[in-house]
Amino acid sequence: AQSVTQLDSQVPVFEEAPVELRCNYSSSVSVYLFWYVQYPNQGLQLLLKYLSGSTLVKGINGFEAEFNKSQTSFHLRKPSVHISDTAEYFCAVSGGTGKLIFGQGTTLQVKP
Amino acid sequence: ETGVTQTPRHLVMGMTNKKSLKCEQHLGHNAMYWYKQSAKKPLELMFVYNFKEQTENNSVPSRFSPECPNSSHLFLHLHTLQPEDSALYLCASSQAPGKGIEQYFGPGTRLTVT
């Protein structure tokens, strides 16, 4: 069975500071990995995904993530955050069945 | 309209009421999904439809009844709900229910059961 663990439920950070949101997964088969963002009162929007190839994936809004197979991690990073990045971030894994399994979410709170 | 739309955006219903949630996708996709999002819990997949056929039911109670008349429309019929069913219900669509296929989400319906 696959599972996803987002290690931090809340991450407070000051504007223009770097941020890392952590995600670990477990799976017995090869996986595809996703990060979604949910702004208040909205649905989920895809930030980026890893299917194969380069382990460093660049997404929208200046976010990037690195797939680390040995550590079964897919951490999300941004070098300089903005107030508008305040949102809920979800890591998800898609494995053998094609279903998306989501983590519990991390609330990013960007402070001025 | 573009993307995935859901109506209503907010719904308050009593435990004896019957109501329906509607989802429509304008992306030409073939697969549609219902998810339940409760506070502090991961998104829970409820149902999957592919080409109008239900391909997955994640042990959802029978008080939730999905309907998919065509690949663009998905309904969730609700009856005799419980207070613990209060949540954000998200609809999503994708080209197909396969590995690595991106899902596109609607804004959700915030359901409150009183």
XYZ file of N, CA and C in Angstrom, chain A:
336
model
N 0.845 -1.193 0.000
C 0.000 0.000 0.000
C 0.882 1.245 0.000
N 0.334 2.295 -0.583
C 1.086 3.547 -0.620
C 0.584 4.484 0.463
N 1.477 5.346 0.932
C 1.082 6.363 1.897
C 1.971 7.578 1.716
N 1.472 8.705 2.198
C 2.201 9.974 2.108
C 2.173 10.634 3.472
N 3.315 11.120 3.909
C 3.406 11.832 5.185
C 3.990 13.208 4.955
N 3.225 14.211 5.318
C 3.741 15.577 5.291
C 4.134 15.906 6.724
N 5.389 16.171 6.894
C 5.980 16.178 8.222
C 5.604 17.404 9.055
N 5.145 18.450 8.434
C 4.794 19.670 9.156
C 3.352 20.048 8.846
N 2.542 20.247 9.884
C 1.162 20.656 9.629
C 1.069 22.159 9.341
N 1.981 22.925 9.949
C 2.013 24.371 9.709
C 3.457 24.834 9.571
N 3.688 25.732 8.625
C 5.019 26.319 8.442
C 4.855 27.825 8.368
N 5.235 28.549 9.436
C 5.217 30.011 9.373
C 6.559 30.510 8.853
N 6.520 31.510 7.993
C 7.751 32.044 7.423
C 7.527 33.508 7.075
N 8.598 34.291 7.138
C 8.490 35.694 6.776
C 8.616 35.863 5.263
N 7.968 36.908 4.775
C 8.012 37.220 3.347
C 9.461 37.374 2.889
N 9.738 36.864 1.697
C 11.042 36.887 1.033
C 12.030 35.881 1.620
N 11.643 35.130 2.616
C 12.505 34.069 3.146
C 12.306 32.807 2.324
N 13.298 31.892 2.362
C 13.123 30.610 1.675
C 12.245 29.674 2.503
N 11.644 28.702 1.829
C 10.800 27.751 2.543
C 10.976 26.355 1.952
N 10.835 25.357 2.817
C 10.821 23.966 2.383
C 9.662 23.265 3.071
N 8.812 22.625 2.293
C 7.713 21.824 2.819
C 8.068 20.368 2.561
N 8.045 19.575 3.631
C 8.577 18.219 3.534
C 7.488 17.182 3.256
N 7.867 16.204 2.450
C 6.944 15.132 2.080
C 7.741 13.832 1.957
N 7.273 12.815 2.643
C 7.837 11.478 2.505
C 6.745 10.521 2.074
N 7.118 9.524 1.301
C 6.131 8.578 0.822
C 6.635 7.157 1.042
N 5.714 6.233 1.003
C 6.090 4.824 1.029
C 5.315 4.111 -0.059
N 6.027 3.254 -0.775
C 5.398 2.516 -1.861
C 6.269 1.328 -2.225
N 5.639 0.244 -2.612
C 6.383 -0.942 -3.034
C 6.552 -0.987 -4.548
N 5.955 -0.006 -5.238
C 6.080 0.066 -6.697
C 6.583 1.452 -7.070
N 6.953 1.594 -8.337
C 7.398 2.919 -8.783
C 6.217 3.883 -8.713
N 6.524 5.120 -8.417
C 5.458 6.086 -8.183
C 5.639 7.347 -9.010
N 4.547 8.037 -9.136
C 4.563 9.393 -9.644
C 4.178 10.297 -8.476
N 4.777 11.471 -8.395
C 4.591 12.348 -7.248
C 4.099 13.716 -7.684
N 3.263 14.300 -6.852
C 2.620 15.566 -7.174
C 2.645 16.494 -5.950
N 2.658 17.795 -6.228
C 2.342 18.796 -5.224
C 1.181 19.637 -5.755
N 0.156 19.755 -4.913
C -0.985 20.603 -5.224
C -1.049 21.734 -4.195
N -1.641 22.876 -4.601
C -1.851 23.993 -3.693
C -3.341 24.305 -3.658
N -3.815 24.651 -2.471
C -5.221 25.035 -2.300
C -5.277 26.398 -1.625
N -5.689 27.402 -2.385
C -5.888 28.733 -1.825
C -7.246 28.769 -1.126
N -7.425 29.690 -0.188
C -8.696 29.738 0.557
C -9.910 29.761 -0.361
N -10.879 28.929 -0.035
C -12.156 28.853 -0.754
C -12.003 28.442 -2.215
N -10.950 27.720 -2.505
C -10.748 27.238 -3.864
C -10.430 25.744 -3.859
N -10.477 25.152 -5.055
C -10.083 23.759 -5.193
C -8.575 23.627 -5.269
N -8.099 22.411 -5.528
C -6.668 22.158 -5.610
C -6.156 22.477 -7.009
N -4.945 23.023 -7.060
C -4.306 23.377 -8.324
C -2.935 22.710 -8.359
N -2.592 22.104 -9.474
C -1.311 21.421 -9.573
C -0.160 22.425 -9.611
N 0.820 22.218 -8.711
C 2.037 23.031 -8.705
C 3.099 22.398 -9.602
N 3.307 21.101 -9.432
C 4.322 20.391 -10.205
C 4.125 18.891 -10.019
N 4.801 18.121 -10.894
C 4.719 16.671 -10.776
C 6.017 16.043 -11.240
N 6.326 14.891 -10.661
C 7.471 14.099 -11.078
C 6.950 12.787 -11.666
N 7.325 12.558 -12.920
C 6.941 11.296 -13.570
C 8.176 10.442 -13.819
N 9.234 11.063 -14.336
C 10.481 10.358 -14.609
C 11.517 11.404 -15.007
N 12.764 10.944 -15.246
C 13.787 11.862 -15.735
C 14.455 12.623 -14.614
N 14.732 13.896 -14.850
C 15.445 14.717 -13.879
C 14.730 14.718 -12.543
N 15.510 14.560 -11.486
C 14.892 14.487 -10.154
C 14.506 15.861 -9.621
N 14.997 16.920 -10.250
C 14.623 18.275 -9.849
C 13.517 18.752 -10.791
N 12.380 19.033 -10.221
C 11.213 19.408 -11.012
C 10.848 20.851 -10.711
N 10.663 21.617 -11.753
C 10.251 23.012 -11.572
C 8.763 23.147 -11.864
N 8.089 23.951 -11.046
C 6.661 24.129 -11.211
C 6.276 25.577 -11.393
N 5.007 25.850 -11.144
C 4.524 27.215 -11.306
C 4.851 28.052 -10.075
N 4.768 29.365 -10.236
C 4.936 30.304 -9.126
C 6.292 30.204 -8.441
N 7.326 29.738 -9.145
C 8.671 29.699 -8.596
C 8.972 28.523 -7.687
N 8.054 27.586 -7.567
C 8.281 26.404 -6.733
C 9.058 25.329 -7.490
N 9.803 24.530 -6.740
C 10.483 23.379 -7.293
C 10.501 22.276 -6.236
N 10.701 21.041 -6.689
C 10.764 19.913 -5.771
C 11.809 18.936 -6.263
N 12.376 18.203 -5.329
C 13.394 17.232 -5.679
C 12.977 15.844 -5.244
N 12.978 14.933 -6.195
C 12.648 13.534 -5.925
C 13.913 12.835 -5.435
N 13.837 12.228 -4.263
C 14.964 11.493 -3.708
C 14.496 10.072 -3.422
N 14.870 9.166 -4.315
C 14.366 7.795 -4.206
C 14.920 7.079 -2.975
N 16.175 7.311 -2.663
C 16.787 6.602 -1.530
C 16.174 7.029 -0.202
N 15.759 8.295 -0.134
C 15.142 8.798 1.091
C 13.612 8.820 0.991
N 13.088 8.347 -0.102
C 11.636 8.353 -0.378
C 11.021 9.691 -0.001
N 11.621 10.748 -0.532
C 11.132 12.087 -0.217
C 10.878 12.878 -1.485
N 10.056 13.886 -1.350
C 9.719 14.787 -2.472
C 9.409 16.144 -1.858
N 10.440 16.807 -1.367
C 10.271 18.072 -0.653
C 10.066 19.229 -1.636
N 9.221 20.146 -1.248
C 8.893 21.324 -2.059
C 9.665 22.521 -1.528
N 10.215 23.327 -2.437
C 11.022 24.471 -2.021
C 10.680 25.705 -2.845
N 10.904 26.860 -2.205
C 10.846 28.122 -2.930
C 11.879 29.045 -2.289
N 12.725 29.686 -3.091
C 13.820 30.484 -2.511
C 13.366 31.766 -1.833
N 12.200 32.299 -2.234
C 11.739 33.565 -1.677
C 10.210 33.610 -1.772
N 9.547 33.547 -0.639
C 8.079 33.458 -0.675
C 7.433 34.825 -0.638
N 6.192 34.871 -1.117
C 5.394 36.092 -1.096
C 4.161 35.864 -0.239
N 3.545 36.955 0.176
C 2.306 36.864 0.949
C 1.283 36.014 0.210
N 1.253 36.140 -1.089
C 0.265 35.430 -1.906
C 0.492 33.916 -1.925
N 1.615 33.446 -1.397
C 1.870 31.993 -1.324
C 1.186 31.353 -0.125
N 0.590 32.170 0.733
C -0.145 31.626 1.877
C -1.276 30.733 1.389
N -1.220 29.466 1.762
C -2.183 28.483 1.258
C -1.914 27.134 1.929
N -2.738 26.155 1.562
C -2.539 24.780 2.010
C -1.859 24.016 0.879
N -0.839 23.242 1.206
C -0.078 22.516 0.196
C -0.201 21.018 0.460
N -0.501 20.276 -0.611
C -0.709 18.833 -0.497
C 0.266 18.080 -1.388
N 0.914 17.106 -0.786
C 1.753 16.172 -1.523
C 0.903 14.939 -1.832
N 1.088 14.353 -3.013
C 0.296 13.178 -3.377
C 1.150 12.215 -4.186
N 0.811 10.944 -4.072
C 1.512 9.894 -4.805
C 0.510 9.087 -5.612
N 0.933 8.711 -6.799
C 0.105 7.875 -7.671
C 0.907 6.630 -7.990
N 0.369 5.475 -7.612
C 1.136 4.260 -7.779
C 0.476 3.275 -8.726
N 0.551 2.011 -8.366
C 0.116 0.966 -9.270
C -1.320 1.053 -9.734
N -2.216 1.492 -8.854
C -3.637 1.520 -9.216
C -4.025 2.796 -9.937
N -3.137 3.779 -9.960
C -3.468 5.060 -10.573
C -4.176 6.010 -9.645
N -4.564 5.556 -8.460
C -5.238 6.458 -7.519
C -4.249 7.456 -6.955
N -4.749 8.652 -6.674
C -3.949 9.664 -5.994
C -4.138 9.507 -4.494
N -3.040 9.323 -3.775
C -3.070 9.252 -2.314
C -2.459 10.540 -1.795
N -3.235 11.276 -0.988
C -2.792 12.580 -0.522
C -2.245 12.533 0.889
N -1.332 13.454 1.186
C -0.907 13.683 2.554
C -1.918 14.558 3.271
N -1.628 14.829 4.534
C -2.576 15.571 5.375
C -2.582 17.065 5.087
N -1.585 17.526 4.362
C -1.526 18.943 4.039
C -0.619 19.723 4.971
N -0.002 20.768 4.442
C 0.819 21.693 5.217
C 0.319 23.105 4.953
N 0.020 23.816 6.028
C -0.414 25.204 5.895
C 0.807 26.100 5.900
N 1.021 26.797 4.793
C 2.117 27.770 4.708
C 1.561 29.143 5.062
N 2.106 29.741 6.104
C 1.669 31.070 6.550
C 2.828 32.040 6.318
N 2.656 32.924 5.351
C 3.699 33.894 5.046
C 3.356 35.198 5.753
N 4.291 35.659 6.585
C 4.056 36.864 7.381
C 4.822 38.043 6.793
N 4.229 39.239 6.870
C 4.924 40.414 6.319
C 6.112 40.831 7.180
